[in-house]
C-alpha positions in Angstrom: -56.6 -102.0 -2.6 -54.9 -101.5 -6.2 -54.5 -97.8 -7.3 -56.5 -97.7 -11.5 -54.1 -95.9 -13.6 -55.8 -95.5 -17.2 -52.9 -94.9 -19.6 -53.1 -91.7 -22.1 -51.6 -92.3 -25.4 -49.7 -89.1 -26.9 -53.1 -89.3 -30.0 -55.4 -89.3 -27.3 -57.7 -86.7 -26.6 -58.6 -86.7 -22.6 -61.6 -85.2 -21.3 -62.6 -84.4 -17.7 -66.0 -84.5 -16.3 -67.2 -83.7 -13.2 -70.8 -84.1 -13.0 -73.0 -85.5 -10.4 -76.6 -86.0 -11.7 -76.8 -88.7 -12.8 -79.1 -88.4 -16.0 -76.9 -85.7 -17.0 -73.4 -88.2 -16.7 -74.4 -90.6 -19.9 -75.4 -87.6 -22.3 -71.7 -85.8 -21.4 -70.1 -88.8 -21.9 -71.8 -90.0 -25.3 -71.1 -86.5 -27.0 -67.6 -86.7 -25.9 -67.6 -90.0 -27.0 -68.7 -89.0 -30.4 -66.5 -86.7 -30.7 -63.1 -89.4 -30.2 -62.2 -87.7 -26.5 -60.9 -90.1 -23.9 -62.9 -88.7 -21.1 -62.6 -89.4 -17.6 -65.5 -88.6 -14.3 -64.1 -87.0 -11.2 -65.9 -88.7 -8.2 -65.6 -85.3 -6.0 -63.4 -82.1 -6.1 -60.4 -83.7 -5.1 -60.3 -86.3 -7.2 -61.3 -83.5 -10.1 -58.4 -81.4 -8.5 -55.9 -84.6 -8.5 -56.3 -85.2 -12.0 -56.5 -81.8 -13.6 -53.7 -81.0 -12.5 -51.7 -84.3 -13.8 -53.2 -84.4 -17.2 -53.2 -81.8 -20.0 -57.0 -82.2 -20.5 -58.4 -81.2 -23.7 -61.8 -80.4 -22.4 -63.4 -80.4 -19.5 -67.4 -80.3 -18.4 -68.3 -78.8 -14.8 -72.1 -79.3 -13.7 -73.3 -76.4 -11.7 -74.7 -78.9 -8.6 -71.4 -81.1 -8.6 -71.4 -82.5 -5.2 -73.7 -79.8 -3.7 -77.1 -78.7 -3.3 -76.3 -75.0 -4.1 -74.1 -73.5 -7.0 -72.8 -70.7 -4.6 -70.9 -73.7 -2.9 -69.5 -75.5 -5.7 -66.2 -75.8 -4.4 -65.2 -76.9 -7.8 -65.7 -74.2 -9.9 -64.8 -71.9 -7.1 -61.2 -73.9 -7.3 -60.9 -73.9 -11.0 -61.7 -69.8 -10.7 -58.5 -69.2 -8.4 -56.6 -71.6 -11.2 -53.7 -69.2 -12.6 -55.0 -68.3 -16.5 -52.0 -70.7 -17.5 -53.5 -73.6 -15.8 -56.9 -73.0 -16.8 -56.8 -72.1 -20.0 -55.0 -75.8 -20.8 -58.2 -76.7 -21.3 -61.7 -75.7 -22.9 -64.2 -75.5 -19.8 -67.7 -76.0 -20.3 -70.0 -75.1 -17.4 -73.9 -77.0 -17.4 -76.8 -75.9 -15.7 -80.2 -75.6 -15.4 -80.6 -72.0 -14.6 -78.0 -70.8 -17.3 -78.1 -69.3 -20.7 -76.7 -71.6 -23.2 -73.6 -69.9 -25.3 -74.0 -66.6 -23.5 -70.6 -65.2 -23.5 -70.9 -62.7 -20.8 -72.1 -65.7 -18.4 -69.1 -67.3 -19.4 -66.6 -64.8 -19.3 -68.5 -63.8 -15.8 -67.8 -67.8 -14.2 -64.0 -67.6 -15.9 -65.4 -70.7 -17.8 -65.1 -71.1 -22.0 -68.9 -71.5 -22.6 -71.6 -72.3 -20.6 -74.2 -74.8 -21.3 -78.5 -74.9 -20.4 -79.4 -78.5 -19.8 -82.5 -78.4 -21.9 -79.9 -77.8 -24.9 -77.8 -81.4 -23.8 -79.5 -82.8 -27.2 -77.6 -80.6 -29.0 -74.1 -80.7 -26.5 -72.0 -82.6 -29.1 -72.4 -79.6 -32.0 -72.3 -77.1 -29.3 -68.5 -78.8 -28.1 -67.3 -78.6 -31.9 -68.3 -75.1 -31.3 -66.7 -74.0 -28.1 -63.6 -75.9 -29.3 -62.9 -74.5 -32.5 -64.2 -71.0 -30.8 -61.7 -71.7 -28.0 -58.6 -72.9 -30.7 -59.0 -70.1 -32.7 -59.0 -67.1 -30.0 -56.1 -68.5 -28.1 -53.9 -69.7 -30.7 -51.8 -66.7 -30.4 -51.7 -67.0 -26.2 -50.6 -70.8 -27.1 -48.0 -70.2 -29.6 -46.2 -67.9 -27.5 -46.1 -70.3 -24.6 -45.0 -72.9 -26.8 -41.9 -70.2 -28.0 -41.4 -69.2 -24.3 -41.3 -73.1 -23.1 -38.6 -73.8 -25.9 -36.2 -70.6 -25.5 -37.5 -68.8 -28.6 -39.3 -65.9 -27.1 
């Protein structure tokens, strides 16, 4: 069997989602769509683990129930939490759910996430994004700059 390899350009925004319900898939993706990313599904958490780490995903969209039955066990989010900050914060990470509180910030700040996300607000998940992304650009702008100084020798 051939390996898929789906070429990023250096203009291209990637998104990552790793959602299993499937009437929530289609609504991610159209938003994302919308909004020019190049977005990507993870079929289970080591596929989502393979290609976060290989790609400098701009975004990224976690359901609560990926590929269990309980949100306790999502060995996802429970991977992405024991990320080193550096590697997480590469990317704004958007946590959906039935049982949470859309834009609560403790919630968020509580599940190391950016923003999470009530799926009875999906309709609106393409302004909420512009949101969470221009919230997320703005606070750590500073924390990226300096990387960017440290990476070149400028520090």
């Amino acid at each position: 069997m051939a390996a898929e390899f789906e070429l990023l350009s250096p203009t291209d925004k990637p998104a990552l989602l790793a959602i299993s319900a499937p009437e929530l898939l289609p609504v991610c993706r159209a938003a994302l769509t919308e909004l020019n990313y190049k977005v990507q599904t993870a079929t289970n958490r080591e596929d989502f683990l393979g290609r976060f780490t290989q790609t400098p995903y701009q975004i990224v969209i976690v359901e609560d129930l990926f590929q269990t039955d309980r949100f306790t066990e999502n060995a996802t989010l429970q991977a992405l939490q024991a990320m080193p900050m550096n590697q997480r914060r590469q990317a704004v990470i958007i946590l959906i759910g039935r049982a949470l509180p859309t834009l609560s910030p403790m919630h968020a700040f509580q599940l190391s996430v950016h923003a999470v996300v009530n799926t009875n607000d999906l309709g609106s998940l393409k302004q909420i994004l512009q949101k969470v992304v221009a919230d997320s650009d703005l606070f750590l702008n500073l924390y990226r700059e300096s990387q960017l100084r440290v990476a070149q020798g400028k520090a």
